[in-house]
Amino acid sequence: MTREEAHERMKELSEQIEQHNYNYYVLSSPTITDYEFDMLLEELSGLEKKYPDLAGPDSPTQRIGGQVTKDFKTVEHKYPMLSLANTYSRGEIEAFARRVRKSIHNEVHYVCELKFDGVAIGLTYEKGSLKLAATRGDGIHGDDVTVNVKTIRSIPLKLRGNYPDNFEIRGEIYLPLKRFREINEARIKKGEVPFANPRNAASGSLKMQDSALVARRGLDCTFYNLLGPSLPHDNHYDNLREARKWGFKTSEHISLCKTTDEIFDFIDHWETTRKALDFDMDGVVIKVNAKQQQEALGYTAKSPRWAIAYKYKAVQGLTKLISVSFQVGRTGAITPVANLEPVQLAGTTVKRASLHNADIMRELDIHLGDVVYVEKGGEIIPKITGVDASRRPKGSSAVRFISTCPACNTPVIRKEGEAAHYCPNNKSCPPQIKGRLEHFISRRAMDINSLGEGKIEFLYDQGLVTRISDLYDLDFKDLFGLEKVIPANKEKKEKKISFREKTVKNILQGIEDSKSKPFERVLFGLGIRHIGETAAKKLARYFGSMEKLSGASYEELVAVDEIGDKMAGAILEYFNDSENQQIINALKKHGVQMQVMKEEKGSDVLHEKTFVISGVFEDHSRDDLKEMIEKHGGRNVGSVSSKTDYILAGKNMGPGKYEKAKKLNIPVISLEEFLSMLNT
Ligand code: IVH
């Protein structure tokens, strides 16, 4: 392929990819599979690596991210980013309509829209290209988050159709609820503090320094306002419809209304239907449709007079804060928890609510004895959303975040860029030790369920186990005859757990059985910070043994698919610690799996051979092929280099890869040839 041909192909690929993005993210009707889509993107990125000067700033490969920003530049908004007048009262919606009618003597049409609960963003386009993405900031100045915003697939990098030369479009970036739950589950599994709600997760994601990480968060964006000197229509509704044709995702849930009754119908409909949406919204925005009427109504210092937001009341209750406790997790992360006078919320009694972190506590300015608002939203744990400071008892003191660990008194630390505080005493802080033991025996790790129901905690309290490897030293006489008493409380009577013969045998058998759990579970069970189940699996497959993994360098670690800087750092730190090495040696001595077993491993016929997969395979997914390679001792990498041994090529192999392979004399093999290698 000549340079000119490559350039043509790159343009063609960019257009195709953006069309598929539009089909998928804006129209919600994809016409190709994710796999085919990835193939196109991969081909383009291959060509861009070869001809970096031909890669434009609008290239869809920008969506993969990669650029790292230390400090976001401050930019001035061309049009101030105002907020909306808010109300919870229908009476005020009627008053708003009366005010509008009083100033406008003609007929007024209103547009009703959903009020998205995310982070406001303003995008500037020039000649069809995205030039700037700015957050709201103080309304006058915002942060330039363009690199991060470019990774959001529903945001067009290049426009289509008949768009104005210069304009700004505003919308809301949010995290779809499914992604929010997935991210939080993963954070909890890794011992990290979960995000308080999807909005915080979205705003945190948007400000991440590494745009490749932003790309993986799965943010979405819906647009609701256009600004500029030459918009196509004289009204908001038609302009938004036009924007959809240029490639923007606008809401389908939008309605033109003529009367307040129609407005209330829209409000009522969404009050119940909103639960079925896959994103958070907290109300309805009502806007005067005609631009001319908007201009006539004008603005206050803070918000337009032509719009108002009606907010739905959250499931909220008022109660009293009794105290705040600080919980220490297995990785040392500290979570402040409010203990409340019990309050009924949406059918359940709430006694505890999360206060999330020191910043949120400070923002709330919470005092002991305060009357607080508790809300139960889509989140896992109820949260405190506000404080009624007017009802604060005299002389009550502000709740401060602890400066030392509540369990072991070690001064707490806060890592740069993280919201959570940690207790750094991972060696002897009891909740961390207990948390590690509990994690090790948990279902997804070693699955020693005969030690559940608090028995492991009891064994720790008895001084029988502190390190995970101590479990394997336990014998019958250590356990037989022990008795654990769970004291009575308001709800439950006293309970006694006796370690009789059967219990003890079960425990010892469970521990014995755990020795045959696969290496990836052992690795997950170690509880290395940031290493969840998936990462453990990837590492186990890639390195094959504890020995290889523990000796791996930073570069070798980050070469593994999905292992990033944070994880690599945590792994190095873990294996650098002599106590951890002792634990691993002890586990090994006891016969716990320290390598991928032969059955799992298939054979070693591809011993350390490096493969690059390219093109489309009819009967095999790319993940299947990767798994086969690794199972037989080979390695799979993303790009062709002089170290590549084979290219496994399917249909439509990327031309960039093909040329590079030819130049480097790397054999390009078919699927059949690959399968026959496995059979020898
Ligand atoms: S219009 C001048 N429409 O709510 C007003 N805003 O409280 C322009 N928001 O800053 C905003 N959904 O972040 C508008 N359909 C919608 C919205 C919406 C959510 C947010 C936006 C705005 C805030 C105002």
XYZ file of C-alpha atoms in Angstrom, residues 8-616:
609
model
C -7.429 7.081 1.404
C -8.020 3.931 3.413
C -7.612 5.849 6.667
C -10.239 8.382 5.616
C -12.556 5.606 4.543
C -12.078 3.729 7.817
C -12.613 6.870 9.921
C -15.888 7.553 8.158
C -17.075 3.988 8.487
C -16.173 3.833 12.162
C -17.895 7.110 12.980
C -20.978 5.941 11.089
C -21.026 2.788 13.219
C -20.541 4.818 16.388
C -23.503 6.952 15.369
C -25.630 3.893 14.578
C -24.768 2.336 17.885
C -24.700 5.219 20.328
C -27.105 7.741 18.851
C -29.589 5.649 16.938
C -29.198 2.566 19.189
C -29.297 0.340 16.104
C -25.909 -1.162 15.290
C -25.432 -2.792 11.910
C -22.214 -4.691 12.621
C -20.974 -6.809 15.519
C -18.685 -5.398 18.196
C -16.001 -7.644 16.847
C -16.254 -6.315 13.308
C -16.191 -2.837 14.766
C -13.002 -3.595 16.690
C -11.418 -4.916 13.523
C -12.024 -1.638 11.702
C -10.640 0.339 14.599
C -7.621 -1.884 14.822
C -6.886 -1.531 11.139
C -7.077 2.233 11.416
C -4.863 2.328 14.450
C -2.316 0.136 12.637
C -2.218 2.574 9.735
C -1.894 5.513 12.089
C 1.077 3.929 13.789
C 2.699 3.565 10.407
C 1.775 7.058 9.197
C 1.421 9.093 12.385
C 1.447 12.363 10.446
C -1.700 11.319 8.575
C -3.686 10.721 11.791
C -6.022 13.660 12.329
C -7.210 15.070 15.665
C -10.726 13.868 14.763
C -9.654 10.291 14.266
C -11.918 7.741 15.987
C -8.782 6.182 17.499
C -8.823 9.162 19.884
C -11.610 7.302 21.612
C -9.192 4.704 22.931
C -7.494 7.498 24.856
C -3.906 7.362 25.997
C -3.038 10.991 26.579
C -2.366 11.888 30.187
C -3.238 15.331 31.579
C -1.729 16.503 34.858
C -3.623 19.777 35.226
C -6.619 20.666 33.122
C -6.322 24.073 31.495
C -8.855 26.696 32.541
C -10.852 28.179 29.685
C -13.349 31.011 29.533
C -16.841 30.112 28.343
C -17.922 31.992 25.255
C -21.476 31.942 26.632
C -21.749 31.756 30.423
C -22.915 28.382 31.655
C -25.993 29.232 33.669
C -28.029 27.064 35.953
C -31.779 26.611 36.117
C -34.297 27.819 38.650
C -35.398 24.727 40.578
C -38.647 23.859 42.200
C -40.379 20.912 43.845
C -43.767 22.556 43.701
C -46.401 22.382 41.004
C -47.700 25.738 42.119
C -44.404 27.252 41.080
C -44.657 25.698 37.634
C -48.019 27.401 37.270
C -46.543 30.653 38.529
C -43.730 30.291 35.979
C -46.249 29.847 33.140
C -48.192 32.899 34.379
C -45.037 35.004 34.405
C -44.210 33.879 30.883
C -47.704 34.712 29.611
C -47.537 38.106 31.227
C -44.443 39.071 29.238
C -45.300 37.276 26.002
C -48.576 38.192 24.521
C -48.596 35.537 21.788
C -49.119 31.838 22.121
C -46.279 30.099 23.991
C -45.102 26.533 23.354
C -43.058 24.732 25.941
C -40.576 21.937 25.492
C -40.500 19.391 28.305
C -37.309 17.384 28.704
C -35.758 15.079 31.248
C -33.356 16.623 33.704
C -30.271 14.451 33.436
C -28.342 14.007 36.644
C -24.728 14.138 35.569
C -22.054 16.667 34.735
C -22.725 19.594 32.409
C -20.437 19.901 29.406
C -20.108 22.513 26.641
C -18.654 21.445 23.302
C -17.394 23.907 20.716
C -17.387 22.800 17.091
C -15.656 24.637 14.283
C -16.200 23.588 10.709
C -17.617 20.305 11.899
C -14.716 19.348 14.189
C -14.783 19.145 17.953
C -12.433 21.880 19.165
C -13.096 22.181 22.867
C -14.939 20.409 25.644
C -15.277 22.447 28.823
C -16.843 21.672 32.185
C -19.083 24.174 33.844
C -16.629 25.285 36.532
C -17.948 28.508 38.061
C -20.105 29.209 34.998
C -17.637 31.735 33.610
C -14.511 29.594 33.532
C -14.387 25.844 33.187
C -11.801 23.082 32.706
C -10.678 21.971 29.280
C -11.385 18.225 29.347
C -11.305 17.717 25.570
C -8.974 14.680 25.544
C -11.159 12.837 27.998
C -14.401 13.813 26.294
C -13.120 12.521 22.976
C -13.161 9.012 24.414
C -16.957 9.145 24.869
C -18.421 7.250 21.966
C -21.712 9.089 21.761
C -19.889 12.386 21.232
C -19.186 13.029 17.533
C -15.624 14.074 16.720
C -16.602 15.087 13.200
C -20.069 16.181 12.202
C -22.194 15.045 9.300
C -24.798 16.852 7.190
C -25.535 20.530 7.165
C -24.171 21.999 10.359
C -23.279 25.645 11.118
C -19.607 26.640 10.956
C -19.390 27.726 14.567
C -21.566 26.746 17.459
C -21.581 25.359 20.963
C -23.698 22.469 22.105
C -24.346 21.667 25.743
C -25.366 18.465 27.356
C -24.925 16.226 30.304
C -22.293 13.538 30.690
C -23.428 10.660 32.856
C -22.637 7.097 33.722
C -25.333 4.607 32.712
C -26.591 2.732 35.794
C -25.400 -0.645 34.569
C -21.837 0.627 34.247
C -22.137 2.387 37.619
C -23.055 -0.883 39.301
C -20.303 -2.802 37.512
C -17.671 -0.239 38.435
C -18.751 -0.158 42.062
C -18.857 -3.931 42.323
C -15.340 -4.089 40.955
C -14.200 -1.374 43.373
C -15.704 -3.186 46.340
C -14.084 -6.447 45.276
C -10.745 -4.720 45.067
C -11.217 -3.212 48.508
C -11.665 0.300 47.109
C -14.296 2.751 48.283
C -17.303 2.661 45.925
C -18.610 5.824 44.269
C -21.429 7.446 46.199
C -23.677 7.772 43.151
C -23.527 7.789 39.341
C -23.065 11.567 39.239
C -19.943 11.469 41.413
C -18.655 8.572 39.355
C -19.176 10.575 36.161
C -17.519 13.716 37.443
C -14.635 11.724 38.922
C -14.175 9.881 35.644
C -14.179 13.048 33.587
C -11.342 14.474 35.666
C -9.100 11.416 35.504
C -5.606 12.138 34.305
C -5.278 9.115 32.043
C -7.716 9.342 29.157
C -7.356 5.611 28.421
C -8.965 4.961 31.804
C -11.759 7.425 31.018
C -12.385 5.494 27.800
C -12.988 2.338 29.820
C -15.454 3.893 32.238
C -18.242 3.843 29.639
C -19.549 7.410 30.019
C -22.431 8.585 27.877
C -23.739 12.036 26.922
C -27.081 13.510 25.894
C -27.373 17.041 24.489
C -30.029 19.595 25.358
C -28.978 23.077 24.288
C -27.492 24.780 21.216
C -25.817 28.176 21.147
C -24.436 30.137 18.221
C -25.026 32.935 15.756
C -26.348 30.855 12.855
C -28.483 28.008 14.133
C -30.832 26.537 11.519
C -34.180 27.139 13.263
C -35.820 29.826 15.317
C -36.890 27.417 18.000
C -35.245 25.037 20.472
C -37.171 21.894 19.556
C -36.319 21.951 15.842
C -32.710 22.874 16.523
C -32.326 19.835 18.764
C -33.827 17.606 16.074
C -31.393 19.060 13.584
C -28.474 18.399 15.952
C -29.386 14.738 15.953
C -28.828 14.726 12.202
C -25.332 16.165 12.707
C -24.452 13.204 14.908
C -25.438 14.299 18.417
C -27.358 12.135 20.803
C -30.405 14.074 21.904
C -33.122 12.742 24.150
C -36.018 10.806 22.670
C -38.039 11.690 25.722
C -39.007 15.204 24.844
C -42.407 16.730 24.300
C -43.889 19.949 22.910
C -46.623 21.223 25.216
C -49.119 24.061 24.940
C -50.730 24.021 28.349
C -49.669 23.509 31.958
C -51.869 20.414 32.001
C -49.761 18.904 29.264
C -46.649 19.837 31.237
C -48.025 18.088 34.331
C -48.880 15.018 32.247
C -45.240 14.826 31.174
C -44.077 15.302 34.790
C -46.467 12.621 36.078
C -45.571 10.176 33.368
C -41.848 10.376 34.090
C -42.253 10.365 37.846
C -43.131 6.677 37.581
C -41.480 5.728 34.312
C -38.076 7.094 35.276
C -37.317 3.982 37.293
C -37.065 2.058 34.042
C -34.424 4.373 32.571
C -30.847 3.182 32.477
C -29.509 6.497 33.738
C -30.293 8.788 36.664
C -32.550 11.761 36.137
C -33.946 13.905 38.877
C -36.697 15.956 37.279
C -38.084 17.640 34.223
C -36.868 20.817 32.519
C -39.501 23.072 30.988
C -38.290 25.531 28.342
C -40.013 28.161 26.250
C -39.572 26.918 22.699
C -39.337 30.039 20.478
C -35.911 31.723 20.471
C -37.488 35.132 20.092
C -39.661 34.587 23.144
C -36.632 33.311 25.072
C -34.774 36.501 24.245
C -37.735 38.630 25.253
C -37.889 36.872 28.628
C -34.147 37.215 29.173
C -32.008 36.118 32.116
C -31.451 36.716 35.787
C -27.830 36.773 36.993
C -27.896 33.021 37.448
C -30.496 31.477 35.193
C -32.716 32.008 32.177
C -36.238 33.343 32.798
C -37.476 31.142 29.958
C -36.855 27.825 31.683
C -37.470 26.104 34.988
C -36.630 22.699 36.439
C -39.192 20.650 38.319
C -37.376 18.220 40.590
C -38.794 14.960 41.865
C -38.517 14.409 45.557
C -36.128 11.578 46.322
C -37.187 8.904 48.767
C -36.009 10.950 51.658
C -36.363 10.974 55.392
C -35.308 13.139 58.280
C -33.649 11.655 61.314
C -31.069 12.329 63.963
C -27.376 11.573 63.779
C -26.307 9.658 66.859
C -22.669 9.051 66.068
C -20.208 8.438 63.287
C -18.084 5.310 63.123
C -15.135 4.700 60.895
C -14.833 1.310 59.276
C -11.524 -0.090 58.148
C -11.599 -2.434 55.156
C -9.124 -5.166 54.289
C -6.983 -2.825 52.215
C -7.016 -0.228 54.981
C -9.499 2.083 53.244
C -11.556 3.959 55.814
C -15.274 4.619 55.352
C -17.192 6.977 57.640
C -20.607 5.594 58.541
C -23.396 7.569 60.208
C -25.320 5.807 62.972
C -28.855 7.140 62.919
C -32.026 7.058 64.903
C -33.978 4.428 62.924
C -36.131 5.896 60.150
C -38.533 4.240 57.676
C -37.570 4.770 54.048
C -39.275 3.081 51.115
C -40.354 0.187 53.275
C -37.085 -0.495 55.098
C -35.684 0.684 58.402
C -32.531 2.675 57.939
C -30.124 2.902 60.863
C -26.886 3.518 59.100
C -25.893 5.611 56.134
C -22.653 6.188 54.366
C -20.830 9.480 54.656
C -18.389 8.326 51.966
C -15.253 10.331 52.636
C -13.684 13.293 54.368
C -14.549 15.734 51.561
C -18.231 14.877 51.647
C -18.254 15.129 55.444
C -16.664 18.537 55.253
C -19.116 19.718 52.610
C -22.043 18.631 54.770
C -20.504 20.285 57.833
C -22.103 17.593 59.916
C -22.394 17.904 63.724
C -23.300 15.323 66.355
C -27.032 15.389 67.123
C -27.805 17.060 63.789
C -31.114 16.477 62.074
C -30.038 14.988 58.755
C -31.677 14.133 55.451
C -31.261 10.484 54.494
C -31.925 9.363 50.964
C -32.296 5.989 49.414
C -31.632 6.175 45.732
C -30.365 3.630 43.262
C -27.291 3.183 45.417
C -26.373 0.219 47.490
C -26.247 2.032 50.815
C -28.450 4.934 51.929
C -26.704 8.265 52.075
C -26.857 11.518 54.008
C -27.658 14.306 51.572
C -28.046 17.276 53.834
C -28.165 18.727 57.287
C -30.820 20.984 58.779
C -28.392 23.316 60.506
C -31.246 25.408 61.944
C -32.177 22.516 64.230
C -28.655 21.902 65.440
C -28.442 21.392 69.221
C -26.561 24.183 70.973
C -22.916 23.513 71.631
C -22.785 20.392 69.492
C -19.464 19.685 67.913
C -18.578 19.153 64.286
C -17.723 15.585 63.337
C -14.141 15.416 62.228
C -12.561 12.795 60.100
C -10.239 10.733 62.219
C -6.540 11.386 62.061
C -5.599 7.982 63.467
C -6.975 4.538 62.712
C -9.893 3.658 65.019
C -8.621 0.095 65.276
C -4.874 0.446 65.721
C -4.207 4.155 66.284
C -1.784 4.522 63.377
C -1.987 7.979 61.728
C -4.112 7.698 58.593
C -2.851 8.767 55.175
C -4.423 9.964 51.985
C -2.855 9.135 48.644
C -2.713 11.857 46.058
C -5.686 11.880 43.749
C -7.717 9.532 45.946
C -10.775 10.493 47.965
C -10.322 7.824 50.613
C -8.078 7.817 53.655
C -6.122 4.689 54.497
C -4.622 3.120 57.561
C -1.119 2.236 56.370
C -0.554 -0.346 59.124
C -1.418 -3.353 57.005
C 0.732 -5.633 59.142
C -0.969 -5.418 62.495
C -4.233 -3.504 62.142
C -6.880 -6.067 63.243
C -9.714 -5.263 60.771
C -7.213 -5.390 57.912
C -5.874 -8.747 59.047
C -9.383 -10.109 59.564
C -10.491 -8.653 56.251
C -7.610 -10.396 54.472
C -8.438 -13.717 56.103
C -12.113 -13.325 55.197
C -11.191 -12.459 51.642
C -8.908 -15.481 51.341
C -11.597 -17.953 52.403
C -14.380 -16.197 50.460
C -16.378 -18.016 47.789
C -14.603 -16.444 44.848
C -11.164 -17.064 46.299
C -10.403 -20.308 48.203
C -14.055 -21.004 49.016
C -13.539 -22.466 52.500
C -17.131 -22.086 53.596
C -16.784 -24.304 56.669
C -14.947 -21.331 58.186
C -17.768 -18.855 57.538
C -20.240 -17.362 60.047
C -17.591 -15.438 61.862
C -15.514 -18.525 62.691
C -12.447 -17.107 61.005
C -12.751 -13.921 63.032
C -13.011 -16.040 66.141
C -9.873 -17.993 65.247
C -8.074 -14.691 64.817
C -9.346 -13.430 68.174
C -8.103 -16.680 69.745
C -4.655 -15.981 68.349
C -4.758 -19.081 66.145
C -4.457 -17.408 62.742
C -3.137 -14.067 61.606
C -1.592 -14.834 58.254
C -3.526 -16.662 55.580
C -0.857 -19.365 55.611
C -1.533 -20.037 59.323
C -4.759 -21.749 58.301
C -2.760 -24.663 56.950
C -0.997 -25.173 60.282
C -4.252 -25.749 62.172
C -4.861 -29.239 63.488
C -7.590 -31.078 65.358
C -6.364 -30.308 68.837
C -6.079 -26.577 68.092
C -9.768 -26.409 67.292
C -11.563 -29.126 69.195
C -13.507 -27.879 72.172
C -13.374 -24.189 71.321
C -16.555 -22.326 72.037
C -17.664 -19.070 70.569
C -20.370 -17.030 72.249
C -22.198 -14.408 70.231
C -23.660 -12.063 72.859
C -27.347 -11.219 72.760
C -28.492 -7.910 71.330
C -31.882 -6.228 70.919
C -32.789 -8.443 67.992
C -31.109 -11.748 68.681
C -30.665 -14.036 71.629
C -27.253 -15.206 72.722
C -25.794 -17.829 70.404
C -23.085 -20.378 71.034
C -20.965 -22.039 68.385
C -19.161 -25.114 69.702
C -16.286 -26.628 67.843
C -17.384 -30.236 68.145
C -15.774 -33.116 66.305
C -17.899 -32.730 63.183
C -17.366 -28.980 62.943
C -13.626 -29.346 63.341
C -13.421 -32.110 60.754
C -15.412 -29.987 58.325
C -13.123 -27.039 58.837
C -9.979 -29.110 58.368
C -11.434 -30.798 55.293
C -12.390 -27.413 53.801
C -8.840 -26.170 54.323
C -7.417 -29.356 52.808
C -9.720 -29.091 49.765
C -8.642 -25.515 49.159
C -5.172 -26.804 48.251
C -6.540 -27.930 44.924
C -8.096 -24.565 44.048
C -6.568 -23.229 40.835
C -3.660 -20.835 40.959
C -5.727 -17.870 39.737
C -7.949 -18.177 42.826
C -4.934 -18.322 45.114
C -3.617 -15.204 43.451
C -6.944 -13.409 43.867
C -7.110 -14.653 47.456
C -3.820 -12.970 48.372
C -5.769 -9.713 48.321
C -3.216 -7.629 46.465
C -4.623 -4.135 46.224
C -6.433 -3.370 42.944
C -6.164 -7.000 41.799
C -9.672 -8.304 41.303
C -10.791 -11.623 39.917
C -10.291 -10.732 36.265
C -6.834 -9.297 36.754
C -5.818 -12.356 38.776
C -7.004 -14.605 35.973
C -5.098 -12.626 33.362
C -1.924 -12.608 35.410
C -2.164 -16.318 36.154
C -2.626 -17.177 32.500
C 0.126 -14.868 31.360
C 2.841 -15.774 33.837
C 1.754 -19.323 34.599
C 3.317 -19.430 38.069
C 3.863 -17.471 41.256
C 7.577 -17.660 40.655
C 7.380 -15.952 37.266
C 4.847 -13.396 38.463
C 6.789 -12.462 41.579
C 9.918 -11.916 39.511
C 8.210 -9.817 36.827
C 9.357 -6.251 36.208
C 7.066 -3.254 35.858
C 7.419 -3.387 32.072
C 6.539 -7.062 31.972
C 3.504 -6.475 34.163
C 2.034 -3.614 32.164
C 2.509 -5.644 28.982
C -0.318 -7.901 30.200
C -3.712 -7.097 28.750
C -5.662 -4.805 31.120
C -2.895 -4.512 33.709
C -2.251 -0.816 34.177
C 0.112 1.323 36.150
C -1.781 1.126 39.459
C -2.078 -2.639 39.387
C 1.543 -3.140 38.363
C 2.659 -0.872 41.214
C 0.559 -2.814 43.711
C 1.959 -6.152 42.535
C 5.545 -4.958 42.820
C 4.860 -3.560 46.253
C 3.275 -6.813 47.354
C 6.122 -9.054 46.270
C 8.737 -6.658 47.572
C 7.527 -7.239 51.085
C 9.457 -9.931 52.922
C 6.496 -10.939 55.062
C 4.417 -11.558 51.963
C 7.216 -13.682 50.604
C 7.200 -15.736 53.792
C 3.454 -16.210 53.453
C 3.826 -17.397 49.884
C 6.619 -19.778 50.809
C 4.500 -21.217 53.580
C 1.514 -21.644 51.267
C 3.776 -23.364 48.789
C 5.159 -25.694 51.462
C 1.628 -26.694 52.378
C 0.828 -27.621 48.796
C -1.348 -24.671 47.766
C -1.333 -24.235 43.964
C 1.513 -22.003 42.880
C 1.173 -22.504 39.165
C -1.361 -23.084 36.471
C -2.033 -26.795 36.487
C -1.270 -29.031 33.552
C -4.929 -29.812 32.771
C -5.695 -26.114 32.611
C -2.598 -25.537 30.656
C -3.215 -27.853 27.751
C 0.277 -28.413 26.449
C 3.437 -26.446 26.110
C 3.744 -26.728 22.335
C 3.670 -22.964 21.920
C 6.228 -22.447 24.683
C 6.880 -18.687 24.904
C 5.949 -18.167 21.250
C 4.460 -14.746 20.659
C 1.346 -14.355 18.510
C -0.467 -11.400 17.007
C -4.061 -12.084 15.990
C -5.386 -10.128 13.048
C -8.509 -10.272 10.905
C -11.876 -11.968 11.314
